[in-house]
Amino acid sequence: MSLYRNCFLGFLTVALITIATNWCYRGQSHEVKNHDEEKRHVAVLHVGPHKTGTSAIQSVTRLFVDTFQEDNYIVVDYDFNYLRGMGGGRATHNLAMCSCPADSPENDKCHHGLLNATKSKLPANHSLILSHESMDRECIDVTKVRSVLYPKWDVKVVVGYRRFYEWIISFFKQKHRTDDDSFKHGKQSHFWPSASGDDFEVEDLKHWLTPETIKELYGTVYSTAVYHRYSAVFEDVSILNMHNVGDDLVGAFVCEQVPDATHACQKWKKSNIEPPNSNPRGVTVYDEIALEAHFLKLLPDGMSRDDARDVIQHRQEEVLNLTHVDFPKTCIDDEVMGLVLELSLEAERTMVPEFFDSARGETVLRSKFETDKNTVFCAVDYDELWKQNGWLDFFQNELILMNDTAYAFAKMDEEVWEEIDEAEEDLKRHRYHLRR
């Protein structure tokens, strides 16, 4: 009897162990399944700032829309399968504008229909790429940006880093653009600005680059400020260091900053695409001199800004056989440049400390700064310009004579064409009478 009892107890023990094991296994499988179901896809939010290679990155992500789809990414601003008819192509910019206070001029540009579509029409089972430099605006409430994307997606923020002394010069050049594409940014560089009001433009770098301007830009729209705003809200904020990627900023973004973009990365590495530079810096010195002459009332009445630039450039290059770098220069004061260097060092030390301590960091920064300090941080010395090469006489006498002569020829042309028109009318009337 005891034998049967022992066998029964042994069988019961084995059965209980088996049931318990199966139960645990099913529980583990259930937990794994729930974990997979709850795993969120990622939204890569590239927030600029301006002048850190955003245009190059956006141009390539636009070209690679189909390839990113193979990696299960939606390039939100250029993939019109989801936001067609809702303002696709500007969804990220719209997100920035809608995240500013309701009473701000930026919020006046908010398209609420597009914002709602960005929240609801983009599927959670895809990852996203959003990139626009307007995400660097100081007015943006980053918590509002987060509310649009999270918890539907995990968010990875990418902030571009460019050395401050390089960035601030590029920022000035952008504000002083004179190329034909400037209308994209609302600048009317073909027209003379007024001496006061919203359309006033500073005539040269030396007047523009003040300690107040330097501190304001550093504390509002430069990389350090943008990084601090987003890192206060998002956990995953990455820095894209322009000085640590060689010549391949786009590759660094696609292959290193966008998780699991295998197909897009391979396509980029095999391509020979040269990302277009949609923000060319160009030569601004002729426009700067034209503006100075305009404000000093040295130009003939009615002369356009385009014509003024052209005649100054023609005299310097064709008549004097000089180049745009041969004008007399005055460089920024040492005190101001000291502030620029101080903030440049501070930014690199805090944003990319390991890079700062490397052979390509502080030593290179200081060396390049010293070179730029005596070249790109200089403006035309107008006191000297008016004394050299007959420039003052050119503006006060020659240019006026040239303008009067051109006007006279234009008037003659107008009178000649009037005579031709009258002759053609007489001929038509003569032919009419002959037919009759």
Phi, psi and omega in degrees: 000316178296331179295314179297321180297319179295320179296317181297316180296321178295318179297318181296322179296315179298318181297317180296319178298318180297316180296317181296319180296315179297321179296316178297319181297316179296323179295319179295319179297320180296320179294317179298318180298315179297322179298318179295319182294327184272350181295125183267150172279171189253144171249112178274114184251104180268113191254019181082225002281184176308148174067031175234030176088016183297321183297319179296316180295316181294323181296322181281319177298329176292318178293331187260022183306312182294322180291320176297330176298325177296334177267012179067031176251142169255119173277097198304318186283346186231354176264104188271012178290339186246329183245021179302132179080358180247020179090026178307143184107347179217022184297319181291318176300319179296321176301320178295313182296320182288343181270359175273160182304150185300330182267010181270154177296332178295319182293337176299338180270001183289128175258102187292329176297318179292322178298315179295324178293323178299323179288318194257330188268348178273122187288140182288344180273012172238152170272162185235152167236120176237128183216121173197135183290343178291350175291356179272359185300137180294332184288346187292129171272104187296333178295329176291321176300315181298321183294335178284325188258326185251138013264012179298323176229151163284141188249129171246118180265135177242123180245127178282143177238128174225138182307138190301318183292330174286317184297317186291328174292316179297323178296318178297315180300320179296319179291340185247028184296145177229011181279169185291346183269005188293342181296340179301327185257014176079007180271134179253071186286356177272357183240154178284135176281158174277164182286349177211161179109181186294335185265012179290133178240138179289140188281335178204167185299321186295325178286328185281321188276087178250161176304325180295316179296317181301311182293322180296312181295319180297324184269358184235305188241358176283166187306319182298316181294317180297317179299314181296320180297315185281325180289342176286343183244320182257144179280323186258094178236119184250150180251126176262102186275110182297338185267003183236021183235012184064228178259013188242066177296318181297316179299322179296324178288308185294316188270337185245328184266335179263109185296134172060029176270061189297311183294317180295320179296314180296319179297319180296316182295330181272346184275163174240034182289133174257108183301129180293145175261100184276001178235063182296138182284313177067187179258121183252355189296325180293323177291322179298318179292321178298319179294319178298316179295325179295313182291333177273001179059041178266353183264148177299148178302135176087355180288132181282163179294320178300313181296321179298315177302315186294317183289326177293315179296319181297317181293316182294316188268323185265320183275310183271349180057043178240178180242178183290345179267000186266003176288150176298141187238153168230130187262164183296144181302148181300324181297317179293316180295329176298322178292319178299316179295317181302314181288328177297316179293317180300316182297313183291324180294324183270326184276318182227069188300321180294319177295319179302322181278352182278176180295337181265005185267250189304316183299315180292319179303310181296320182296313180292327178298317180298323177293311182294328182304326183256010180229282187288340178268034178236152179232170180295133175271099187289330176300320178281324182301317183292346179265348188251146169053024175068026184293319181294318177296325178300313181287322186279335185232298186301314184294322178296318179296317178300317182294318178297319179295316179299321179295320180297315178297320179298320179294319177299316179301320181296318180292321178298315181294327175296317179296319179297317179299318179295320179296320179295321178296318178298318180296319179297317180295320179298317179295326180295316180291325178295321180294328180284000000 
